[in-house]
PDB file of C-alpha atoms in Angstrom:
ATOM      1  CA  UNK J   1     -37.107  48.014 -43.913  1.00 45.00           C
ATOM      2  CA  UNK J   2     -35.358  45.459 -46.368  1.00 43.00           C
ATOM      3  CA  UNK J   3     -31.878  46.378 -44.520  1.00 42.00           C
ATOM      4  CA  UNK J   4     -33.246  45.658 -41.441  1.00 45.00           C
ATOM      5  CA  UNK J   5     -34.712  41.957 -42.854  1.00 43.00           C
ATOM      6  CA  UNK J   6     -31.227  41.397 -43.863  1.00 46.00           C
ATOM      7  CA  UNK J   7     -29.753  42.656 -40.810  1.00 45.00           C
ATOM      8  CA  UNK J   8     -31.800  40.084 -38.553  1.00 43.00           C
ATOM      9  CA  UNK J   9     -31.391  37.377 -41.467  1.00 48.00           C
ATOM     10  CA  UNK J  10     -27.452  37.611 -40.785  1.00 44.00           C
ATOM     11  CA  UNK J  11     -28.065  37.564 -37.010  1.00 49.00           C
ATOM     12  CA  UNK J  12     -30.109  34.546 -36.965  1.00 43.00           C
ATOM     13  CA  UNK J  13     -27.660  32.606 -39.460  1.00 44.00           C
ATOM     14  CA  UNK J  14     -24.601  33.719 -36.901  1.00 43.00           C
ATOM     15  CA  UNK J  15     -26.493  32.483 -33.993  1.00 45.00           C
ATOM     16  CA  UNK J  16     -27.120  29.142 -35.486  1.00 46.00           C
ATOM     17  CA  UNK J  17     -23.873  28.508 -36.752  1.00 48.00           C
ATOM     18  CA  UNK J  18     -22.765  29.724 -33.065  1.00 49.00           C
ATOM     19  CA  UNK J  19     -24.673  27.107 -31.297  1.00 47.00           C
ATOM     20  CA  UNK J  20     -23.608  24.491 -33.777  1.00 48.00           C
ATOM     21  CA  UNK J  21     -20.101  24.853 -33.296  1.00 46.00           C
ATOM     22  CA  UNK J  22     -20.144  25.662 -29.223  1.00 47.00           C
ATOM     23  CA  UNK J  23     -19.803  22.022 -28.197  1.00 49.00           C
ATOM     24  CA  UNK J  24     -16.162  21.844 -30.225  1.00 47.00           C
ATOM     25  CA  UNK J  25     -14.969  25.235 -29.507  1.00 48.00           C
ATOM     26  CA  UNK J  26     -15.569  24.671 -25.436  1.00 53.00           C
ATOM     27  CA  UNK J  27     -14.058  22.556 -22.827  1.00 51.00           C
ATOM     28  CA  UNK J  28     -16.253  22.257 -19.363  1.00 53.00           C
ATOM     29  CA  UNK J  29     -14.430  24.379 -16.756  1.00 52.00           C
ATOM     30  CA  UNK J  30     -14.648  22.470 -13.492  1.00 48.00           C
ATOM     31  CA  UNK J  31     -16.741  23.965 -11.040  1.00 50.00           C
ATOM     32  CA  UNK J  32     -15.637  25.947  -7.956  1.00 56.00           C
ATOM     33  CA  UNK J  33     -14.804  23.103  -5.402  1.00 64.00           C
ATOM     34  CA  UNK J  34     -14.377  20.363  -7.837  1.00 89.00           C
ATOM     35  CA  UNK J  35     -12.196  17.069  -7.985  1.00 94.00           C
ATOM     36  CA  UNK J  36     -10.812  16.592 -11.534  1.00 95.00           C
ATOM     37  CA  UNK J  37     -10.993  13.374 -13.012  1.00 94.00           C
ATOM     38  CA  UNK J  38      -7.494  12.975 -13.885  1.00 95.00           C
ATOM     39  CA  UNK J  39      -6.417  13.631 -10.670  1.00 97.00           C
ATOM     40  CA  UNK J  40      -3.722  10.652  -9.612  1.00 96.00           C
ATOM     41  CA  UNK J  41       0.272   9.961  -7.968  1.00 97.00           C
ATOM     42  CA  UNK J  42       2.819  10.487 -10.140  1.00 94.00           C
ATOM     43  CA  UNK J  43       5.027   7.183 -10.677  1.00 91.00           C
ATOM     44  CA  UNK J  44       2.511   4.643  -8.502  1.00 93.00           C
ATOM     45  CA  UNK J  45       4.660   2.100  -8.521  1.00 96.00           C
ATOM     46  CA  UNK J  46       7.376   2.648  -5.644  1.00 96.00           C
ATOM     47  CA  UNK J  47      10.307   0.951  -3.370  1.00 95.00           C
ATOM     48  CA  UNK J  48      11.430   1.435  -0.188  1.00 96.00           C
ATOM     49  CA  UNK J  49      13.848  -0.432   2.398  1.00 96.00           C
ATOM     50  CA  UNK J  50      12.426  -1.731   5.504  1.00 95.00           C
ATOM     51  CA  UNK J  51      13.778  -0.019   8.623  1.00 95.00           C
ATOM     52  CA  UNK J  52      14.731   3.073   6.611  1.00 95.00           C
ATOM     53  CA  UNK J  53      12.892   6.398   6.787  1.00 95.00           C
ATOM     54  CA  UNK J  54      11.413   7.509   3.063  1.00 95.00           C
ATOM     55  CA  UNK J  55       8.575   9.728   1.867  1.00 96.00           C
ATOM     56  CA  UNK J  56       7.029   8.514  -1.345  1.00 94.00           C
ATOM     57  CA  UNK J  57       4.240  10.173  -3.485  1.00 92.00           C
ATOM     58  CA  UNK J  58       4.043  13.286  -5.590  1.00 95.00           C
ATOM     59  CA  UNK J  59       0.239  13.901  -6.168  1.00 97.00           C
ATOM     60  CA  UNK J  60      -1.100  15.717  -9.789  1.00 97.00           C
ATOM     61  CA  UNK J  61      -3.908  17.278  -8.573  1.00 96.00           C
ATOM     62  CA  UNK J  62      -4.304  18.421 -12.136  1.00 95.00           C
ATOM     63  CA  UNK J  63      -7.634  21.040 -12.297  1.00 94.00           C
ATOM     64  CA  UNK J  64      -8.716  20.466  -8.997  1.00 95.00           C
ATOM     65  CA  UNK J  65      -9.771  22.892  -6.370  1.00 94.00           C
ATOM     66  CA  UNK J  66      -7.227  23.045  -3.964  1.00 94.00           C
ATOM     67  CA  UNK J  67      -6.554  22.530  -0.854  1.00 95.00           C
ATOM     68  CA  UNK J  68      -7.185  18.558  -0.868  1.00 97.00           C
ATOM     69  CA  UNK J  69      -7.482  16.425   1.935  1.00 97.00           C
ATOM     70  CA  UNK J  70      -5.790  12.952   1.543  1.00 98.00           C
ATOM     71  CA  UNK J  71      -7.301   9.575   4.453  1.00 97.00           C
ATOM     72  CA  UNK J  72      -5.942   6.010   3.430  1.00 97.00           C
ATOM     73  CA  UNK J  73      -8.957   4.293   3.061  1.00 97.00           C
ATOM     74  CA  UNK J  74      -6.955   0.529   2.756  1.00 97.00           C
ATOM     75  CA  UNK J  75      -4.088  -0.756   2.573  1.00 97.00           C
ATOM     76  CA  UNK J  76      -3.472  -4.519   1.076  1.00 96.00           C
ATOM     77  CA  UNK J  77      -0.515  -6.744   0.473  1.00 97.00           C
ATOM     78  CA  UNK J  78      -0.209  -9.178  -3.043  1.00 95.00           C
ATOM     79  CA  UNK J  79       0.116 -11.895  -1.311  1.00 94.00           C
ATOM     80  CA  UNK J  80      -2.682 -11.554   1.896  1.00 92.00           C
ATOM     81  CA  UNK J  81       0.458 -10.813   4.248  1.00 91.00           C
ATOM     82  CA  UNK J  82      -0.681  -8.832   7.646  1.00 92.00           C
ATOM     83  CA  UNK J  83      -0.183  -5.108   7.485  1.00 95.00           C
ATOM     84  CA  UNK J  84      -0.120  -4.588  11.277  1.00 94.00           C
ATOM     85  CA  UNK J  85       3.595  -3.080  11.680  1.00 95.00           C
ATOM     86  CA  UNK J  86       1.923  -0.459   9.723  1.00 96.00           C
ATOM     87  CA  UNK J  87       0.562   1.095  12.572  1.00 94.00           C
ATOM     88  CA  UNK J  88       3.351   0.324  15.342  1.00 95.00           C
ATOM     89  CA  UNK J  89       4.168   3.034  17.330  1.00 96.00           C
ATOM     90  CA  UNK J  90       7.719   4.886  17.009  1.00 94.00           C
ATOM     91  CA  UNK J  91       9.245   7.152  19.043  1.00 93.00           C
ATOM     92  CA  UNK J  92      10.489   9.741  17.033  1.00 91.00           C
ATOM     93  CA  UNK J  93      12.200  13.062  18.629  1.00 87.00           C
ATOM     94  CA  UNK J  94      10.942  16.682  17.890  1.00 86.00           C
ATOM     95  CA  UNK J  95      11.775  20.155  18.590  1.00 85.00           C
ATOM     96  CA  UNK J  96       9.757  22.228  20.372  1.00 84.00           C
ATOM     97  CA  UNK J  97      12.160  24.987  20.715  1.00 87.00           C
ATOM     98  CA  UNK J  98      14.325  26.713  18.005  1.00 87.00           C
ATOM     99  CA  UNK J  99      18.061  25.561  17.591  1.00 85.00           C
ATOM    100  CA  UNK J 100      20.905  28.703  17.954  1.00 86.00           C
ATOM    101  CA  UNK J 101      23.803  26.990  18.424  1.00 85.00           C
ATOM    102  CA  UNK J 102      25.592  26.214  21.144  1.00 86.00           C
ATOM    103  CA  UNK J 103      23.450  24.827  23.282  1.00 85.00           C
ATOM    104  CA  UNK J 104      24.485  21.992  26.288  1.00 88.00           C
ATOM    105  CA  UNK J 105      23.495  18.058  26.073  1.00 87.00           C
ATOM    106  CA  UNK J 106      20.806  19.589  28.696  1.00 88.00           C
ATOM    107  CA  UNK J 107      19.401  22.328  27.029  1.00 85.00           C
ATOM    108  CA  UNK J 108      19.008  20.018  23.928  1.00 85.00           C
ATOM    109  CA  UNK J 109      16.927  17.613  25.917  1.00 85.00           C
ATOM    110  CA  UNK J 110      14.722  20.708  26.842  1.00 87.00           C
ATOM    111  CA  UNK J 111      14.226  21.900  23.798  1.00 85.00           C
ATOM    112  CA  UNK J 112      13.108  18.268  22.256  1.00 88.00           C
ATOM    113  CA  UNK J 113      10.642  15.912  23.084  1.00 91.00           C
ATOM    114  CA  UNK J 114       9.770  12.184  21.851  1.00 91.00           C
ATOM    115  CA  UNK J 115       6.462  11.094  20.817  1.00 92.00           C
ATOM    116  CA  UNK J 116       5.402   7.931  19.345  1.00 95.00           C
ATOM    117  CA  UNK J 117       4.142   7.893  15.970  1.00 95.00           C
ATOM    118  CA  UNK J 118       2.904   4.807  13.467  1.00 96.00           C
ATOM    119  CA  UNK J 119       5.316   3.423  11.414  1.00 97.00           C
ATOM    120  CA  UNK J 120       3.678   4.067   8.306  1.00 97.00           C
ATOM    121  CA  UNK J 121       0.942   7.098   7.514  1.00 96.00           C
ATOM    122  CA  UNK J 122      -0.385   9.509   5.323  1.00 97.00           C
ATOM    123  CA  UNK J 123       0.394  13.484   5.255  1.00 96.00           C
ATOM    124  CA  UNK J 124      -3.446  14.352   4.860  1.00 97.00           C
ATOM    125  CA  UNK J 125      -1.914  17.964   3.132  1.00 96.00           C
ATOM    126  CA  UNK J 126       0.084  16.202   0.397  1.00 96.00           C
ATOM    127  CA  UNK J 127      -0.510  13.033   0.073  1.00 97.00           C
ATOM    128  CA  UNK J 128       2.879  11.915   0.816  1.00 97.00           C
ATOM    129  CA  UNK J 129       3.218   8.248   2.115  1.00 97.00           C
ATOM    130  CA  UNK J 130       5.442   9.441   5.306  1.00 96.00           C
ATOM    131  CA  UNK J 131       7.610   6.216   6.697  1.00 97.00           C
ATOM    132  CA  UNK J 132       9.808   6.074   9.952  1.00 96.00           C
ATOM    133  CA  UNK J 133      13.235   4.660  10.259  1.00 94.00           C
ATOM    134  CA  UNK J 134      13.093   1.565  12.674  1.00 93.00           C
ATOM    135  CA  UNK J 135       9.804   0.065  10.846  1.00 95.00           C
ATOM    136  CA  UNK J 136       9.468  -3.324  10.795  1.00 92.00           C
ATOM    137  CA  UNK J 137       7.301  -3.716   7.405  1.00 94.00           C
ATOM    138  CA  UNK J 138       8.260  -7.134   6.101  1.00 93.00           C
ATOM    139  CA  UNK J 139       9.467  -7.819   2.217  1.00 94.00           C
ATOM    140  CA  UNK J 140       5.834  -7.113  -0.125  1.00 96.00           C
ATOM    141  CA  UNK J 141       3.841  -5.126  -2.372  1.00 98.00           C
ATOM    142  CA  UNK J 142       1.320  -3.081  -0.310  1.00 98.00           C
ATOM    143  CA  UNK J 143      -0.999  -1.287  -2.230  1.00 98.00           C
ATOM    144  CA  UNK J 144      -2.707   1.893  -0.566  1.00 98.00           C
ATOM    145  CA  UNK J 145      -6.574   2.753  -1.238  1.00 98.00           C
ATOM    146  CA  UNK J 146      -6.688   7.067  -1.374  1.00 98.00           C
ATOM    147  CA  UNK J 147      -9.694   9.072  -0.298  1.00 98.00           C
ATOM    148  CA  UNK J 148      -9.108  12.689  -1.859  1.00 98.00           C
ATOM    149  CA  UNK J 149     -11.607  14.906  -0.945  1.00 97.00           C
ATOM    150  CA  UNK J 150     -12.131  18.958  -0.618  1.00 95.00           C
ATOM    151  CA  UNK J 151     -15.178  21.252  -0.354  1.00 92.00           C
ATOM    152  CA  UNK J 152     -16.612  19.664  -3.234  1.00 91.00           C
ATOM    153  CA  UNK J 153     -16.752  15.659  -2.085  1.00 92.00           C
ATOM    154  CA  UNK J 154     -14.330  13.283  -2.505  1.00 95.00           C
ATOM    155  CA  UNK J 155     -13.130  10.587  -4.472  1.00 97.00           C
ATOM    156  CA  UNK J 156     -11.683   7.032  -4.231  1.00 97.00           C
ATOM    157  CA  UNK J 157      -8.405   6.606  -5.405  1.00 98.00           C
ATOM    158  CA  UNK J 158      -7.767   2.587  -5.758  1.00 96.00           C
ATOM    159  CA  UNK J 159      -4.018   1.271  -5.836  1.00 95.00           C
ATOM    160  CA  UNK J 160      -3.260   5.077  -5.613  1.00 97.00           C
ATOM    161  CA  UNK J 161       0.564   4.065  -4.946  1.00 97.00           C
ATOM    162  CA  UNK J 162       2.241   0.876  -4.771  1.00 97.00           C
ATOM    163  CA  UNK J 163       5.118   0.423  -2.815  1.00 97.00           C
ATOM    164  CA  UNK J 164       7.545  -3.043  -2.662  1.00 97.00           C
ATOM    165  CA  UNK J 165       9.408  -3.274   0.467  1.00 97.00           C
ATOM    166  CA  UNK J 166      12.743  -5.095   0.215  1.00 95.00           C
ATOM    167  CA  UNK J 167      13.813  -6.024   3.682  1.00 93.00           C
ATOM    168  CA  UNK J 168      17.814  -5.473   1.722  1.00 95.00           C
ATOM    169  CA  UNK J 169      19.915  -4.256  -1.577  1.00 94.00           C
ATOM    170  CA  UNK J 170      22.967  -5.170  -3.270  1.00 95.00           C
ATOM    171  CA  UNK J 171      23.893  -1.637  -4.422  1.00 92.00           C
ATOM    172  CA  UNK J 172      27.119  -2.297  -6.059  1.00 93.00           C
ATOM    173  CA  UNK J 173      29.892  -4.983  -6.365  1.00 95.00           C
ATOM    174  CA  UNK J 174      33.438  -5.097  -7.907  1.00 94.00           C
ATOM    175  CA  UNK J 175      33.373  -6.470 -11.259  1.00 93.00           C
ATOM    176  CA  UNK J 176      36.551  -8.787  -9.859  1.00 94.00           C
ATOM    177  CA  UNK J 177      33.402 -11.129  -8.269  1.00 96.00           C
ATOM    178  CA  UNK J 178      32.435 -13.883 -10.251  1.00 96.00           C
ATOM    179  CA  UNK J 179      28.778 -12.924  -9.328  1.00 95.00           C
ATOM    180  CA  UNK J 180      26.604 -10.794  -7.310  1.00 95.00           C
ATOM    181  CA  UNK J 181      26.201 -11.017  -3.442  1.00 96.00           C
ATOM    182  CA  UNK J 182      23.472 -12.880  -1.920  1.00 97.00           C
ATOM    183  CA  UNK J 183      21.743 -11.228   0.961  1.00 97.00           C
ATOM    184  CA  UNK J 184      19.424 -13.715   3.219  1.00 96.00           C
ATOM    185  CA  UNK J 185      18.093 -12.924   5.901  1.00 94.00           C
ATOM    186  CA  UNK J 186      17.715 -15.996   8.211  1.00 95.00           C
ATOM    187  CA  UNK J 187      15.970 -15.237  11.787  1.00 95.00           C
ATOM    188  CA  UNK J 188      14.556 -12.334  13.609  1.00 92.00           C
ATOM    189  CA  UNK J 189      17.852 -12.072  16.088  1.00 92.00           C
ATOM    190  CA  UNK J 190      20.465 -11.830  17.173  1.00 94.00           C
ATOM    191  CA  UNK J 191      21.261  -8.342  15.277  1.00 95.00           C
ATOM    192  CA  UNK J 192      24.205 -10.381  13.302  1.00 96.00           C
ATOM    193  CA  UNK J 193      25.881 -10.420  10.020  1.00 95.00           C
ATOM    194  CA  UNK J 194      27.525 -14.136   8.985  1.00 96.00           C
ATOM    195  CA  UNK J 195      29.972 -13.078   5.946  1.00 94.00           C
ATOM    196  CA  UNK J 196      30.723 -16.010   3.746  1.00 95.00           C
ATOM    197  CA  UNK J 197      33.315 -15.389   1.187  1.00 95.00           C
ATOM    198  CA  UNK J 198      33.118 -18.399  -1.412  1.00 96.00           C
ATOM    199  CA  UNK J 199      36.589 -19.005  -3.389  1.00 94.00           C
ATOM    200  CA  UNK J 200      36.415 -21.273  -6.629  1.00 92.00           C
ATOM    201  CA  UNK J 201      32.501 -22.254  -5.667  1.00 93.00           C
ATOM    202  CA  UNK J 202      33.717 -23.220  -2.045  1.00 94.00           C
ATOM    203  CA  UNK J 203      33.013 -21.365   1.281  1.00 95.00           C
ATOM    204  CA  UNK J 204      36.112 -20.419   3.315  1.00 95.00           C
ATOM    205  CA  UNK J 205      36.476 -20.394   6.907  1.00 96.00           C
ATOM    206  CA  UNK J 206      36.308 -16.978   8.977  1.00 95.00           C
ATOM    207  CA  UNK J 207      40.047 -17.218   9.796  1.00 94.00           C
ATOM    208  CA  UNK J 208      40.757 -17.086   5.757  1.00 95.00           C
ATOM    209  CA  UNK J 209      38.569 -14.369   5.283  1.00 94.00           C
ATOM    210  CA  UNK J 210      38.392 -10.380   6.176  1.00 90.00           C
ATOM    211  CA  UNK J 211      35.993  -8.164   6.254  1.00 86.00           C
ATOM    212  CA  UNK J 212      36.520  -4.411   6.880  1.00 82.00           C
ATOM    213  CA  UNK J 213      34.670  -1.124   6.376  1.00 72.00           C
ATOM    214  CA  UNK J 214      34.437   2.660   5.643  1.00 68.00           C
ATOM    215  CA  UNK J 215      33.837   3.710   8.706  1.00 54.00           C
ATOM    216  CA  UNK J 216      32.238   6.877   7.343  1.00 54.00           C
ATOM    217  CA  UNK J 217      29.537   4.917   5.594  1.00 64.00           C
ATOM    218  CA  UNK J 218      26.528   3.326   7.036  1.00 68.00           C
ATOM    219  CA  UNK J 219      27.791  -0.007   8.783  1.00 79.00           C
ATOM    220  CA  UNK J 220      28.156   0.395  12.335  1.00 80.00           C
ATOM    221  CA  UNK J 221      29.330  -2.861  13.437  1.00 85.00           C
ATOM    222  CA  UNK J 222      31.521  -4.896  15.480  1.00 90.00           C
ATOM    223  CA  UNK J 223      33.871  -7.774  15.048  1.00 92.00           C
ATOM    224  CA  UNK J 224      32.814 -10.599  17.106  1.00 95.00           C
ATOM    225  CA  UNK J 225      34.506 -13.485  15.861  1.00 95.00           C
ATOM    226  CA  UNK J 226      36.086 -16.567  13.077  1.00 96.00           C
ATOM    227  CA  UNK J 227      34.160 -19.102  12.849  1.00 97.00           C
ATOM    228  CA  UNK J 228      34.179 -22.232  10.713  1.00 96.00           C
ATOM    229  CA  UNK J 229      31.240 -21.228   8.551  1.00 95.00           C
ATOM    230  CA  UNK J 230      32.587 -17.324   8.401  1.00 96.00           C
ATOM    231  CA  UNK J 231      33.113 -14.100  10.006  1.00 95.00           C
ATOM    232  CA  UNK J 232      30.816 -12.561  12.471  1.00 96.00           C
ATOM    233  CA  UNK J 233      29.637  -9.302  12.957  1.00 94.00           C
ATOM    234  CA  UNK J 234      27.301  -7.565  15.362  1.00 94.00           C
ATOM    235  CA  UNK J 235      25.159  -4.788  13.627  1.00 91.00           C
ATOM    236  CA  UNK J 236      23.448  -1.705  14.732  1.00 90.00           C
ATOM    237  CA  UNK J 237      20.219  -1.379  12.165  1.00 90.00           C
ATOM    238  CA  UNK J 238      19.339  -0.034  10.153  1.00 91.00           C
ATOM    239  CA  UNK J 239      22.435  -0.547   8.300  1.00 91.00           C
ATOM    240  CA  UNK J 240      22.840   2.471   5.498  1.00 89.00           C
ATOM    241  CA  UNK J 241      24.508   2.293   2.448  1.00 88.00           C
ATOM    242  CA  UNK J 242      27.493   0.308   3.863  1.00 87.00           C
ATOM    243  CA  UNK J 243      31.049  -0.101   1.628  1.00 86.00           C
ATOM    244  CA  UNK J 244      31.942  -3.382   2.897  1.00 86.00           C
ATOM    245  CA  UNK J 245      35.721  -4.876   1.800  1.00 88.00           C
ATOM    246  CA  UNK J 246      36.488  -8.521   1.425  1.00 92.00           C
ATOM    247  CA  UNK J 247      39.788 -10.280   1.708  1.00 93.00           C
ATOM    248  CA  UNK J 248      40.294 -13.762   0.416  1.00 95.00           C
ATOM    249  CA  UNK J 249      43.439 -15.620   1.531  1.00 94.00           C
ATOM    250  CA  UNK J 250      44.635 -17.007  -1.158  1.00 92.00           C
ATOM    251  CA  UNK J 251      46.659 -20.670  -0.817  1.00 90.00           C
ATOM    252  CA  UNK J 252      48.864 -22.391  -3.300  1.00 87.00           C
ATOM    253  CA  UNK J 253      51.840 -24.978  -3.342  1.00 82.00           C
ATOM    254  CA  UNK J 254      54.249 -23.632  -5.749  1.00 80.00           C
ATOM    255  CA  UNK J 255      57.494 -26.163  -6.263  1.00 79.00           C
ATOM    256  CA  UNK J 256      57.052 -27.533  -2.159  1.00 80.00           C
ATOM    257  CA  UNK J 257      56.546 -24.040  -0.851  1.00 89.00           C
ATOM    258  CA  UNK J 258      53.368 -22.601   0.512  1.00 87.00           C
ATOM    259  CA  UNK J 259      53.111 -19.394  -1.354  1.00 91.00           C
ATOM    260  CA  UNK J 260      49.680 -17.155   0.324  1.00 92.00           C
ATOM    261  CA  UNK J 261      48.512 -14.477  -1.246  1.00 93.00           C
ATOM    262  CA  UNK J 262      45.207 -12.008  -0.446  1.00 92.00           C
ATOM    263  CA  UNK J 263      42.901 -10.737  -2.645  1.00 93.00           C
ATOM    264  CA  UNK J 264      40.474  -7.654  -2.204  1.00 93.00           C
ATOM    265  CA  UNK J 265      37.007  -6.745  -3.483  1.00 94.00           C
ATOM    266  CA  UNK J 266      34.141  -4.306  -2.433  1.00 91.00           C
ATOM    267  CA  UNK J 267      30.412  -4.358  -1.980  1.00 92.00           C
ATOM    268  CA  UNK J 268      27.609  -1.760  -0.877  1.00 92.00           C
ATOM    269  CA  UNK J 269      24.784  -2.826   0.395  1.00 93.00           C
ATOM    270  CA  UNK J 270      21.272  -1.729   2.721  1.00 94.00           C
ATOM    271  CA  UNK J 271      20.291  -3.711   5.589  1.00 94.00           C
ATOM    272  CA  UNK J 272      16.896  -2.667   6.942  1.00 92.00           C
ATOM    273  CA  UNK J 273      14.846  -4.727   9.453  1.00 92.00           C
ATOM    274  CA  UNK J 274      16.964  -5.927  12.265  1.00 92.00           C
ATOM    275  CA  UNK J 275      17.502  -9.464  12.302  1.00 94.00           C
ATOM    276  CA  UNK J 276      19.990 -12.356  11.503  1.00 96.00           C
ATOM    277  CA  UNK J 277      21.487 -12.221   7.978  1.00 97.00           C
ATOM    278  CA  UNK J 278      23.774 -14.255   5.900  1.00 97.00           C
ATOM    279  CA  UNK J 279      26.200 -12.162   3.187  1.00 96.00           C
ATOM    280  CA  UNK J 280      27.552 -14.183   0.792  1.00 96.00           C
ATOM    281  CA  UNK J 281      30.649 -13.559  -1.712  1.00 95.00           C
ATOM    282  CA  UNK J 282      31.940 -15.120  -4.931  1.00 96.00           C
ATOM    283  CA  UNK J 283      35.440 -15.031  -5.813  1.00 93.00           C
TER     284      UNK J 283
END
């Protein structure tokens, strides 16, 4: 009898000590269905080009239940600019046939078909922020509110990604420039590129200047012609990762003869909403 007393003593003391030290021993396992609380996008903060096509947004759906379900609930800019060329139309091209190889310009156009599609929308499976090349979103900081939801509920995601659209980019310039390029865009058309190519702080004329390209890059343009405030180009937009040369004629008086020599540099740059644009260089 007095081993059993001690027996259930010992029990009773385990038990206790048991329940005291549950609470820091366990973590709450979410519940079948659930949302976690941490769920969120991975690097919120995000840039795109206008006019190009880019998918931004990797989603941590840490503990979650999967699948989830994804609806933009809102979508703001900073500054209270419109967000309507969000949802313009697009026609983008599909296939509704496999490819083999080989096939005519006709078969091609039977296998495809073009549908229109918004500029800018949500993949409601991953989350992904899914935008069309030939969008018209202007320069901004649009912030997107996030409805995640799955057979649980749902939750609001607020400023669940932010992405700044820059209408252009200075990728890269030769170090031989006294200073960067400036991109402006100045008007909606014609489809144009004015290049300016400023030597010792003072614009030349288009017949002093030359502008040529790697035709393998992302420029497809035309020569149109010299005028007195530069050289002309017409563009075909969106303009992709474009190595751009520059050739500044080059006049001095040396002992009563004219002595003219050229100069070269290089640029890449991204043009993305069609439009009128200035491209200015230092030399």
């Amino acid at each position: 009898m007095k081993f059993q007393m001690q027996k259930l003593t010992l029990n009773f003391i385990l038990f206790i000590m048991g329940t005291a030290l549950l609470p820091i021993g366990c973590t709450e396992v979410p519940g079948l269905g659930s949302i976690a609380p941490d769920v969120r996008y991975k690097n919120r903060k995000q840039y795109a080009i206008s006019g190009m096509e880019q998918n931004i947004g990797d989603f941590l759906s840490s503990s979650s239940t999967l699948p989830l379900n994804f609806e933009v609930v809102n979508v703001w800019e900073t500054n209270g600019h419109e967000t309507t060329s969000f949802n313009e139309e697009i026609p983008v091209v599909t296939y509704k046939a496999p490819i083999v190889g080989g096939e005519s310009e006709e078969e091609l156009r039977l296998k495809t078909d073009t549908v229109m599609k918004p500029a800018v929308s949500l993949n409601p499976f991953t989350g992904k922020v899914e935008i069309l090349e030939g969008n018209r979103i202007p320069a901004g900081e649009y912030h997107f509110d996030i409805r995640v939801s799955n057979s649980s509920g749902s939750t609001l995601l607020q400023d669940a990604v932010v992405v700044e659209f820059k209408e252009y980019e200075v990728a890269r310039w030769s170090t031989g420039m006294t200073k960067a390029p400036e991109i402006e865009r100045v008007a909606d058309a014609p489809n144009q590129i004015r290049f300016v190519a400023h030597l010792n702080g003072m614009p030349l004329p288009g017949d002093r200047i030359d502008f040529t390209t790697n035709r393998a890059s992302g420029f497809k343009g035309t020569f149109v012609n010299d005028t007195p405030e530069g050289e002309i180009w017409k563009v075909n937009f969106p303009v992709k990762s474009a190595e751009t040369y520059c050739s500044w004629q080059i006049i001095e008086e040396v002992g009563g003869m004219v002595n003219t020599t050229y100069v070269t540099e290089n640029m890449n740059f991204v043009l993305g909403r069609p439009g009128s644009y200035v491209i200015k260089l230092f030399k």
